[in-house]
Short mmCIF file of C-alpha atoms in Angstrom, two decimals:
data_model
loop_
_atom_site.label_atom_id
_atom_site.label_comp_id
_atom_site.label_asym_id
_atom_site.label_seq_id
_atom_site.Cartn_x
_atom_site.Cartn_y
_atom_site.Cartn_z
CA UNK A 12 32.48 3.33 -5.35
CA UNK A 13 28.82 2.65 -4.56
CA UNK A 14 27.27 0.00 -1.95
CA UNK A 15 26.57 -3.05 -3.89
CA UNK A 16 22.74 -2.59 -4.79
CA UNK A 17 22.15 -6.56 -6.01
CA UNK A 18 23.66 -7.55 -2.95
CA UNK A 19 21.61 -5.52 -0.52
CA UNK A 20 18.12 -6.77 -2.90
CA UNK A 21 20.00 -10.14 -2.15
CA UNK A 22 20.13 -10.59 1.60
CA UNK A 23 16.90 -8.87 1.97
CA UNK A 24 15.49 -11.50 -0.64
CA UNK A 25 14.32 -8.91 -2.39
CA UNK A 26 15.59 -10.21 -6.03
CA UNK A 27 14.67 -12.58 -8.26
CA UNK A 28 16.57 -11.78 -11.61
CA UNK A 29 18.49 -9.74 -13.22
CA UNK A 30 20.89 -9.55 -16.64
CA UNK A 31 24.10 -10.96 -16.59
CA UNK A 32 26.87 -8.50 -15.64
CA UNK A 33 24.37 -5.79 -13.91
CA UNK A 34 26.21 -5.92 -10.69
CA UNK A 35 29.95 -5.67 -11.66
CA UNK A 36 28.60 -2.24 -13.86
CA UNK A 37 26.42 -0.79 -11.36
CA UNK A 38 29.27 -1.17 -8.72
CA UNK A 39 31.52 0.50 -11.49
CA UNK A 40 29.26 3.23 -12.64
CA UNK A 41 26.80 5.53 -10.44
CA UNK A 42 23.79 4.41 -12.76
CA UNK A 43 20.14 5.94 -13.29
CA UNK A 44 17.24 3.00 -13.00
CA UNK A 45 13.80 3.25 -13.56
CA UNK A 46 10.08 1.69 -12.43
CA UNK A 47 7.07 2.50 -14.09
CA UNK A 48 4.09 3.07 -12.40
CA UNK A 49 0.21 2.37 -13.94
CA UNK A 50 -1.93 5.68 -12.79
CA UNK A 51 -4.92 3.50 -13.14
CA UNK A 52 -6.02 4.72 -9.76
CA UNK A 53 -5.03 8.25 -7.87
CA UNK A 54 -3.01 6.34 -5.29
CA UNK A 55 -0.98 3.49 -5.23
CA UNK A 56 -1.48 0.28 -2.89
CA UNK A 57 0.64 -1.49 -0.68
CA UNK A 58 1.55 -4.01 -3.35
CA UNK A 59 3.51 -1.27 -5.26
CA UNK A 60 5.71 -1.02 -2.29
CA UNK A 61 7.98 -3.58 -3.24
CA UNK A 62 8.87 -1.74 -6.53
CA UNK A 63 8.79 1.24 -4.19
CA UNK A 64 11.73 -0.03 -1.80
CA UNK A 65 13.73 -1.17 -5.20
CA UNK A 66 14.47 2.58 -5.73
CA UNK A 67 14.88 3.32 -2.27
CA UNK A 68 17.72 1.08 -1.84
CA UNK A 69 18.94 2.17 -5.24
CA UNK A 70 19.59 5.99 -4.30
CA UNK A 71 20.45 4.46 -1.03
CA UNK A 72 23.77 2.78 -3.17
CA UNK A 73 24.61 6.21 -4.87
CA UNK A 74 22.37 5.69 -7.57
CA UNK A 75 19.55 7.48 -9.27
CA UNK A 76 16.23 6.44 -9.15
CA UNK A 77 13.85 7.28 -11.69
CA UNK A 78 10.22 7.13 -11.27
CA UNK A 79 7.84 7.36 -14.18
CA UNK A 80 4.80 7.76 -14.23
CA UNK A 81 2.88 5.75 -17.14
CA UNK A 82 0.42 8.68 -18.38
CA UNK A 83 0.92 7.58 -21.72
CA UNK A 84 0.65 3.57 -21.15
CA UNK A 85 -1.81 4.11 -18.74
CA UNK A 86 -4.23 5.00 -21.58
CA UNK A 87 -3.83 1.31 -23.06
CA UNK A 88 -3.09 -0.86 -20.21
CA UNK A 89 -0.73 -3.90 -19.58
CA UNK A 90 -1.98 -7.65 -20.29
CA UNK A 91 0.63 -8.95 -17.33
CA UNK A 92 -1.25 -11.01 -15.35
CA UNK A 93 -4.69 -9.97 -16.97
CA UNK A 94 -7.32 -12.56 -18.05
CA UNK A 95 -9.22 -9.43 -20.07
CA UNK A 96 -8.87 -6.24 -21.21
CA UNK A 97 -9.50 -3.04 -18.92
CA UNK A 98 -11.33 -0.24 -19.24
CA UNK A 99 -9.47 2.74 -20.74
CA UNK A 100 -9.42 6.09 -18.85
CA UNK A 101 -9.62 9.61 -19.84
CA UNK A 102 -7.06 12.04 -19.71
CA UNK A 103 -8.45 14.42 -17.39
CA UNK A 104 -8.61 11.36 -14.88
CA UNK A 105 -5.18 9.89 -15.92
CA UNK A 106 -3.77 13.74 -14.85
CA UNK A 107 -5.38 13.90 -11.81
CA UNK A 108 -4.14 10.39 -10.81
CA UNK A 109 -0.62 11.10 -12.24
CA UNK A 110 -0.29 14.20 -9.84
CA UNK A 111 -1.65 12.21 -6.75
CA UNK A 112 1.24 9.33 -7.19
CA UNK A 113 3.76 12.38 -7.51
CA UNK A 114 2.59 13.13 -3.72
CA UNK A 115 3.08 9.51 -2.62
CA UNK A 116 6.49 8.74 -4.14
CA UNK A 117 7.41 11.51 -2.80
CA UNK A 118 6.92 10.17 0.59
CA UNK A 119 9.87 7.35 0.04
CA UNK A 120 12.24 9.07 -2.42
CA UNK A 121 14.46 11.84 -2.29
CA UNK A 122 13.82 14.58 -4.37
CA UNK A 123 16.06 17.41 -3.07
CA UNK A 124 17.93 19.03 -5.98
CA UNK A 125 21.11 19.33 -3.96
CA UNK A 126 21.90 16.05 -4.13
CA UNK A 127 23.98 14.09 -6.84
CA UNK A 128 21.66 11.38 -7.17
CA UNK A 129 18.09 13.02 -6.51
CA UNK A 130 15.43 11.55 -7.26
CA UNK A 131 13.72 11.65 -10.90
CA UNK A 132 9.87 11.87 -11.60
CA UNK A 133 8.81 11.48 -15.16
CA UNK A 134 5.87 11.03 -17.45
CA UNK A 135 5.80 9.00 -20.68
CA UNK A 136 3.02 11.25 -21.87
CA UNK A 137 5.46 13.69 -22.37
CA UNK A 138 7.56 12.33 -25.13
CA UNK A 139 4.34 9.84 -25.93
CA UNK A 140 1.98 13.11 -27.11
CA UNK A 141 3.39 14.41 -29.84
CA UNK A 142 4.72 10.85 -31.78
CA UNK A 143 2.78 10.00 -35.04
CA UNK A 144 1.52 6.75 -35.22
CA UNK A 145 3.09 6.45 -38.83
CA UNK A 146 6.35 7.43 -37.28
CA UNK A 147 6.46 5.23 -34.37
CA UNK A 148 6.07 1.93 -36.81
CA UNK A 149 8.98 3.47 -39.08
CA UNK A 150 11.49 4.65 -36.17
CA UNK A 151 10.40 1.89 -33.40
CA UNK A 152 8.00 -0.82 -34.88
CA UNK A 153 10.81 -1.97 -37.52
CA UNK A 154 13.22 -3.19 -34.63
CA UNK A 155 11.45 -5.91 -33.61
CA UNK A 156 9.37 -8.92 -34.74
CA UNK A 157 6.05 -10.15 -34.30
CA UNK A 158 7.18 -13.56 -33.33
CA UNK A 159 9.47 -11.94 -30.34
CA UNK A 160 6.27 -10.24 -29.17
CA UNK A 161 4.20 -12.69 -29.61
CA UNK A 162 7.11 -15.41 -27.70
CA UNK A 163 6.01 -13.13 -24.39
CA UNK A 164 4.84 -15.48 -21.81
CA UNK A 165 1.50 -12.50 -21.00
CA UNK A 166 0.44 -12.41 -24.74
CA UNK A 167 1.02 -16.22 -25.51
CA UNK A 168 -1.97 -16.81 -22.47
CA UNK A 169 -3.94 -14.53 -23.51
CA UNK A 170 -4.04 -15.56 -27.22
CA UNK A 171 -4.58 -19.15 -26.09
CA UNK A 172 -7.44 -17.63 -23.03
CA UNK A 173 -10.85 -16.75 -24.26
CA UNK A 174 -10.99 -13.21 -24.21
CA UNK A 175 -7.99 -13.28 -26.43
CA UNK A 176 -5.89 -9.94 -26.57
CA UNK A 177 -6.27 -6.53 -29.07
CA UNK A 178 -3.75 -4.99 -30.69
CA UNK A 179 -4.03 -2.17 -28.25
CA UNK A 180 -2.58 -4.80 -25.67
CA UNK A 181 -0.63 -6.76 -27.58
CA UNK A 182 1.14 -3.69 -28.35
CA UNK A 183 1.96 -2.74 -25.07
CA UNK A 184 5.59 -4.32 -24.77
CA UNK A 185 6.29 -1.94 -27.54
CA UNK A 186 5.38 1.34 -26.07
CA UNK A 187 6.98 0.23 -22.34
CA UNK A 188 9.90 -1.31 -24.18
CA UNK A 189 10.39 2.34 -26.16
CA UNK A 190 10.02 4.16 -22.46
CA UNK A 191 13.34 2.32 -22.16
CA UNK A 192 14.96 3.06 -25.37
CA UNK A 193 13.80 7.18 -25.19
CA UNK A 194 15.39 7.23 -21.43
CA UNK A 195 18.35 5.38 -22.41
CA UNK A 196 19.08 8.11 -25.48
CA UNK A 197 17.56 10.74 -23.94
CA UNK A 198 18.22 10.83 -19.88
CA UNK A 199 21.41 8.22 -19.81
CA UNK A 200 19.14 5.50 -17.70
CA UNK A 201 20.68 2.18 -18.09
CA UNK A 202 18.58 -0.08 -16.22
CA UNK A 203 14.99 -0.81 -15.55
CA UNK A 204 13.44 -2.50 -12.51
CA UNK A 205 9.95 -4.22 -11.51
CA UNK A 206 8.31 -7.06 -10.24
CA UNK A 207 9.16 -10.66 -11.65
CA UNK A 208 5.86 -10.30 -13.73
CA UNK A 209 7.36 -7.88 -15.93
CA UNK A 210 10.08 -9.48 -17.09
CA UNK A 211 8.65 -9.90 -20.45
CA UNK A 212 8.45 -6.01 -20.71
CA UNK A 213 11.66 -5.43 -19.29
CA UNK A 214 13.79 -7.22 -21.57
CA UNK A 215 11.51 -5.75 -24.72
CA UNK A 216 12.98 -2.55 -23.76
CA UNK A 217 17.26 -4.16 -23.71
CA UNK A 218 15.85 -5.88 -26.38
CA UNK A 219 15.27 -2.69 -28.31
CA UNK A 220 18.33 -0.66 -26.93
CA UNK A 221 20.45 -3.91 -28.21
CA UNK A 222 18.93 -3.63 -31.93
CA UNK A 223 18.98 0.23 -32.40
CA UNK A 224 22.43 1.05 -30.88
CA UNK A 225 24.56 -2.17 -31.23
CA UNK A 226 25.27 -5.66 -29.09
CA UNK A 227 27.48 -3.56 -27.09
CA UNK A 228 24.77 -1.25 -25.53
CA UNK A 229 24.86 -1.18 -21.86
CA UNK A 230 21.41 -1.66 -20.51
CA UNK A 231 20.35 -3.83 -17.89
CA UNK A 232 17.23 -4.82 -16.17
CA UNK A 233 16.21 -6.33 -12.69
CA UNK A 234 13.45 -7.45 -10.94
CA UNK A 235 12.12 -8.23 -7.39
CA UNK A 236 9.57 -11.40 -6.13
CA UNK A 237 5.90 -10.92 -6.19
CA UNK A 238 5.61 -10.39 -2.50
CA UNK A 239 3.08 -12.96 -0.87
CA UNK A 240 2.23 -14.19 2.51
CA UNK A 241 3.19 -17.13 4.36
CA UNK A 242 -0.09 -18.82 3.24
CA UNK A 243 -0.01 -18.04 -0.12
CA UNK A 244 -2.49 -15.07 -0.72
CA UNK A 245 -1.11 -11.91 -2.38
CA UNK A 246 0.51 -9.53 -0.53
CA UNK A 247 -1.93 -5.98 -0.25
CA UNK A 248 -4.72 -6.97 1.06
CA UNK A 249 -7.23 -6.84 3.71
CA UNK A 250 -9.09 -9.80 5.45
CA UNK A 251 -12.20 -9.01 3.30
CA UNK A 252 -9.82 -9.34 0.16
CA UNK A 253 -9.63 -4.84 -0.10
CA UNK A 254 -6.57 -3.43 -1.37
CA UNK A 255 -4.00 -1.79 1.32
CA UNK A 256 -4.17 1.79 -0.41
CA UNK A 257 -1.50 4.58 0.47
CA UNK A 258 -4.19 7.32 0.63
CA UNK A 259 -5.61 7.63 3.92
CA UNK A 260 -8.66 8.66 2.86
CA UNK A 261 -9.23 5.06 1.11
CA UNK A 262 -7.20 3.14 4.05
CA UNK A 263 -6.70 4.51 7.39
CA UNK A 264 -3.52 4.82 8.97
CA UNK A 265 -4.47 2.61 11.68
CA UNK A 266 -5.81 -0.45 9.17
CA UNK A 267 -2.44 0.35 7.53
CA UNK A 268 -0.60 -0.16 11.05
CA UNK A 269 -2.94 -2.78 11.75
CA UNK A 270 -1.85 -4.98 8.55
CA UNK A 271 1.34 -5.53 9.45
CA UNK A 272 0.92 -5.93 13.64
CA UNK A 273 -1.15 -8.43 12.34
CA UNK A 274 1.30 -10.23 10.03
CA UNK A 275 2.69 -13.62 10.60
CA UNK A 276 6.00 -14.08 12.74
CA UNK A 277 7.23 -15.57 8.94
CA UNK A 278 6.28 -12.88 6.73
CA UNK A 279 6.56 -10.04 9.46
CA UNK A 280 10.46 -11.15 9.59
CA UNK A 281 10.11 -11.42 5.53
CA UNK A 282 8.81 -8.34 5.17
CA UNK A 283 10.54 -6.41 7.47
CA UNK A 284 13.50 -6.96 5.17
CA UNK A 285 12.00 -5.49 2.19
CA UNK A 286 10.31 -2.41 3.95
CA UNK A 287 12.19 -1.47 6.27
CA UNK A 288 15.59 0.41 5.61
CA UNK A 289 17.49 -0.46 8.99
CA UNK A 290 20.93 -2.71 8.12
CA UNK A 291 21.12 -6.05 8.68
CA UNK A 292 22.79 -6.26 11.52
CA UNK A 293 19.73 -4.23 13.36
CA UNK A 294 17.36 -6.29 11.73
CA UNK A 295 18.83 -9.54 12.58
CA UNK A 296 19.14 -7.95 16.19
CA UNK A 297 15.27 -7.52 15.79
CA UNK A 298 14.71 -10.75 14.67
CA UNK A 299 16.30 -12.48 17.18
CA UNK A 300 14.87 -10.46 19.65
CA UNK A 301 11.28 -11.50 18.49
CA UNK A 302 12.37 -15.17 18.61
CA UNK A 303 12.87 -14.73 22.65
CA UNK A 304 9.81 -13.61 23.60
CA UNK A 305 7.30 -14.26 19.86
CA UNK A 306 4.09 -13.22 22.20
CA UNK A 307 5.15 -9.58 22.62
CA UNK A 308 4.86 -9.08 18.64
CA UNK A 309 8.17 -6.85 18.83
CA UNK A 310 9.19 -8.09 15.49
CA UNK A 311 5.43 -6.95 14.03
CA UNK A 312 5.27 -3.75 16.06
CA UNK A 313 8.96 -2.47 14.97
CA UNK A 314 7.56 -3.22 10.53
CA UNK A 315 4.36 -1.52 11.60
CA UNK A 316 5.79 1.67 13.44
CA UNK A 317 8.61 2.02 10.78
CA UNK A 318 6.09 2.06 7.68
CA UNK A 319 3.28 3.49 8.76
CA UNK A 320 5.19 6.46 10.23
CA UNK A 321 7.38 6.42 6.23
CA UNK A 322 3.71 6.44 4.57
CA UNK A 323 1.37 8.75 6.77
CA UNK A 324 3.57 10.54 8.93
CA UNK A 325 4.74 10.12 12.81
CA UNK A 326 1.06 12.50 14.01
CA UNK A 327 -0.84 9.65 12.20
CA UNK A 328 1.78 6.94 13.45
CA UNK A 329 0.48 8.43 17.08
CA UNK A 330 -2.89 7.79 16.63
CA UNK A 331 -2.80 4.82 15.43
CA UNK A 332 -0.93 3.52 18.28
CA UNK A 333 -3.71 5.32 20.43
CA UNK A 334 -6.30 3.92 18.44
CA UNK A 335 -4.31 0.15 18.69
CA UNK A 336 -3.98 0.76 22.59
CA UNK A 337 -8.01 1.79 23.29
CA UNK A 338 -9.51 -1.19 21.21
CA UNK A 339 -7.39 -3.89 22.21
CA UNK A 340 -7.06 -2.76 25.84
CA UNK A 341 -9.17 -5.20 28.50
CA UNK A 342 -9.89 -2.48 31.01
CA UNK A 343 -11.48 0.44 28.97
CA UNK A 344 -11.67 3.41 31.14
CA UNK A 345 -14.26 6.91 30.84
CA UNK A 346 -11.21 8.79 30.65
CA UNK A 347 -9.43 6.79 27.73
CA UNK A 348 -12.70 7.48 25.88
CA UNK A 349 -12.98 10.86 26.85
CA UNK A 350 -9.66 11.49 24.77
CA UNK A 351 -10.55 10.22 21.21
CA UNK A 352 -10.97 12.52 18.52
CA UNK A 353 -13.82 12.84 16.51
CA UNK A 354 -11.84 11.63 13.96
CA UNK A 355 -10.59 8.64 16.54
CA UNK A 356 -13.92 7.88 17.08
CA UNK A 357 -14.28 7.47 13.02
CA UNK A 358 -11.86 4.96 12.98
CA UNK A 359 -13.14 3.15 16.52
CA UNK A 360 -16.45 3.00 14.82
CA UNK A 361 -15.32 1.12 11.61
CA UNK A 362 -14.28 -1.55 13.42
CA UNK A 363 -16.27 -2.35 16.00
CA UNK A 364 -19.66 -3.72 16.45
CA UNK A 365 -21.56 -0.61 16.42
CA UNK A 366 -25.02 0.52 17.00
CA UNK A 367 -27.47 3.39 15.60
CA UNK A 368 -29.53 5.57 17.32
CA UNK A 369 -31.11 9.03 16.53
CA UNK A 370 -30.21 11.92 18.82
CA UNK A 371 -34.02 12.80 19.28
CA UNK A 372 -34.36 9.65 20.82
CA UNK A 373 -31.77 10.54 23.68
CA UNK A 374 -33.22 14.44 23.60
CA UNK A 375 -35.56 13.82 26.15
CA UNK A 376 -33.25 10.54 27.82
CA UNK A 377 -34.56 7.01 27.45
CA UNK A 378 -34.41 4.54 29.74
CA UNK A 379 -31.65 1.99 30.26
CA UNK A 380 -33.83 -0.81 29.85
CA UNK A 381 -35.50 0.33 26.53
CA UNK A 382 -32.02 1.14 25.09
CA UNK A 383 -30.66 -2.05 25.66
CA UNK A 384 -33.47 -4.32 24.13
CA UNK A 385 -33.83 -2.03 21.10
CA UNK A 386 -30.01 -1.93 20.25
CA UNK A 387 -30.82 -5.75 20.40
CA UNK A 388 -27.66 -6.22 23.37
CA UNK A 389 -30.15 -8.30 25.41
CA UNK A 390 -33.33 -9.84 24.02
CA UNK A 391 -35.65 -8.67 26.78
CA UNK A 392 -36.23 -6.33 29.34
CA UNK A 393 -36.24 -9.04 31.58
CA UNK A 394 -32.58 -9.66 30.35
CA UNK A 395 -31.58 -6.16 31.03
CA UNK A 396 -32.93 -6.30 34.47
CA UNK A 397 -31.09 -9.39 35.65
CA UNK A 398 -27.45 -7.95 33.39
CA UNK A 399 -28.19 -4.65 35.64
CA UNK A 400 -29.24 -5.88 38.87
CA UNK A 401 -28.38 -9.30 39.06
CA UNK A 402 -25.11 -9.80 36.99
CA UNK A 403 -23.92 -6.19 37.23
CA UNK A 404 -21.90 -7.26 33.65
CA UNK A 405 -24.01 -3.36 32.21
CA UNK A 406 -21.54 -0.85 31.51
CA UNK A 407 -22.15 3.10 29.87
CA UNK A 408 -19.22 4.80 28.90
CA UNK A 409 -16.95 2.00 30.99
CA UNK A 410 -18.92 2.97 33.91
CA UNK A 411 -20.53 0.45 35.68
CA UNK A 412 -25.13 0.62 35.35
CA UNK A 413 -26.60 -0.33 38.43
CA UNK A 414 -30.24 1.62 38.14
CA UNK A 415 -32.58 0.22 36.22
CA UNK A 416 -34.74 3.03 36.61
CA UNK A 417 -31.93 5.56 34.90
CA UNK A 418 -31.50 7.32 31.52
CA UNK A 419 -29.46 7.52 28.82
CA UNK A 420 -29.28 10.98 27.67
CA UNK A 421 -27.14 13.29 25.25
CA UNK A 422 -24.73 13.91 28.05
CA UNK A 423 -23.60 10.75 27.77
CA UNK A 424 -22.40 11.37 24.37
CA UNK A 425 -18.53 12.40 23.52
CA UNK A 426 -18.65 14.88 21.05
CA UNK A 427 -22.70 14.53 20.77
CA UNK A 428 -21.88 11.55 18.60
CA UNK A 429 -20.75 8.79 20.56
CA UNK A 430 -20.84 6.32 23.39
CA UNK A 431 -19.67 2.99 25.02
CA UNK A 432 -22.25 -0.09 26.12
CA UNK A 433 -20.50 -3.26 27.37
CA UNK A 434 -22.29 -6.60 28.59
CA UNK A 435 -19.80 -8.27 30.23
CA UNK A 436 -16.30 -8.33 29.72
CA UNK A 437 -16.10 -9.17 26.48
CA UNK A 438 -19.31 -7.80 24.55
CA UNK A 439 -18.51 -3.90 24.08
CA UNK A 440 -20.77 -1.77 21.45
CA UNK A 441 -20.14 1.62 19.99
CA UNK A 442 -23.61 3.31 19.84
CA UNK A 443 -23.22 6.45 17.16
CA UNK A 444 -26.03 8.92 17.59
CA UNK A 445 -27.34 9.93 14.11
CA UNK A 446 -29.09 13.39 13.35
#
């Protein structure tokens, strides 16, 4: 018999619905589920994670999890939660994005063929591509209503919005709701999953299964909270409102690390339920822990090390913590900076308060004074004199400046690209040399 999969959802309050009777048949029957994901983009965001961790825990319970991969649905888009209508993407971009969200799920679900339950990857383009339109309204269209579809909570607001909805749209339960029905004939899946905003969809799709095979059809669906913060905003993003991406190359793995040391003491202990997969006797152990002692941030530190490491790997899990250690640390040193990367130096650069300067500029040297007014650190050379001399608060590379006469040359540069000015304790400036 399997672990109970709506209990563990449960004390991780990671539910919010689900049909009547799901539990006592998943705990009676090693069942395949499925989430669909939109390829809209060619990587998925943090928000998706939730839906992610649904199908984690799933195979974790001795079930199958079944990922699909909306190539087909992708091409009309879904009105939950929309105000208007999206652009529509090509194919050639919806295959590209379909085969970067492969790599990613990847990353969280077990795809080893050895195993009973392994992991599933599919695209609805597949059995999508070659269905008539004239034969999807006589095999699929005839099995439901217009008034059901137009009941759905999505479509009802935007009928009654301004932009109102096209047909395209509107017709979008259908097409999700027959992902269900073609799985459930085709590949024995009996359940769907997704956030509570897709309710709507997911019961179109039992709805379906219910009219074209009989009231005794065994299909089920579930679905987890929208995952916000303690304040209210929606869970994914940044400071400056950006999306939390999975791709390094659109979010770093140290703003990824960063988003979570950074969370609340209530949602880090929230979300450390849904994202991490330690038991609940470890996590409450964790918890507790953090409750001691709330300045140390163990309880943020232990969610940001466990997911980062799960989405980018334990090399970039390293530098992050590197990267963490450098720019929060008081006491700065010339060797600390000596050991960043070019690529570390990337990342240091992006969020700090940074200065340009060409290289031909620093070819010849220039002198302290100069530097410091024109990177606009003091207002006047007067003001540099007195930080120097005076105040000894002028810093290169950590180092402390005591010659007003001196020069700043390219061999002050790590990796002929960078360098450290501070002012005082607290005002430190990256200056990047530019070619």
């Amino acid at each position: 018999m399997s672990m109970n999969f709506i209990q563990e959802l449960s004390w991780r309050g990671h539910l919010h619905d689900c049909i009547p009777g799901t539990e006592e048949y998943l705990l009676a029957n090693p069942s395949r589920a499925y989430i669909g994901f939109d390829p809209t983009s060619d990587s998925l965001h943090i928000g998706n994670l939730a839906s992610i961790m649904m199908l984690k825990f799933f195979q974790e319970c001795g079930h199958t999890p079944v990922a699909l991969v909306g190539g087909a649905t992708g091409m009309v888009g879904d009105p939950s939660g929309k105000s208007e209508e999206r652009n529509l993407l090509s194919e050639e971009v919806l295959k590209h994005n379909v085969e970067s969200i492969r790599k990613q799920l990847e990353q969280f679900l077990d795809f080893d063929p050895k195993l009973s339950n392994t992991a599933l990857m599919v695209n609805n383009y597949d059995w999508f591509k070659d269905i008539g339109f004239l034969n999807f309204l006589r095999d699929v269209g005839k099995y439901i209503t217009v008034n059901y579809m137009m009941a759905k909570e999505s479509v009802k607001k935007r009928i009654e919005g301004d932009t109102g909805i096209s047909y395209t749209e509107f017709a979008y339960q259908l097409l999700q709701g027959y992902d269900f029905l073609h799985m459930y004939e085709h590949m024995d899946v009996r359940m769907q999953m997704g956030g509570s905003d897709q309710w709507g969809n997911l019961t179109t799709g039992t709805y379906l299964i219910g009219k074209k095979f009989g009231k005794d059809a065994k299909a089920f669906a579930a679905t987890c909270p929208l995952v916000t913060t303690a304040d209210g905003k929606k869970f994914g993003k940044s400071e400056a409102g950006n999306k939390m991406w999975l791709d390094r190359e659109k979010t770093s793995p140290y703003e990824f690390f960063q988003y979570f040391r950074q969370s609340s003491d209530d949602d880090a202990a929230k979300f450390i339920k849904i994202f991490s997969t330690k038991g609940r006797e470890e996590l409450t152990s964790i918890i507790e822990e953090h409750l001691q002692d709330p300045g140390r941030g163990a309880l943020q530190i232990a969610l940001a090390k466990e997911i980062t490491e799960r989405v980018h790997g334990k090399l970039a899990l390293e530098n992050a913590l590197i990267l963490t250690e450098f720019l929060f640390s008081r006491n700065t040193t010339k060797e600390s900076l000596s050991k960043l990367s070019p690529s570390q130096w990337q990342e240091v650069v992006k969020v700090s308060d940074t200065k340009q300067i060409a290289k031909a500029e620093l070819e010849n040297g220039i002198n302290i004074i100069d530097l410091l007014v024109q990177l606009g650190i003091t207002k006047s050379k007067g003001e540099a004199r007195r930080a120097i001399e005076k105040d000894k608060s002028i810093r290169v590379n950590a180092d402390k400046w005591e010659d007003i006469a001196g020069t700043i040359t390219m061999n002050h540069s790590f990796h002929n690209k960078y360098m450290q000015l501070q002012k005082g304790k607290k005002q430190k400036f990256i200056v990047e040399l530019l070619s």
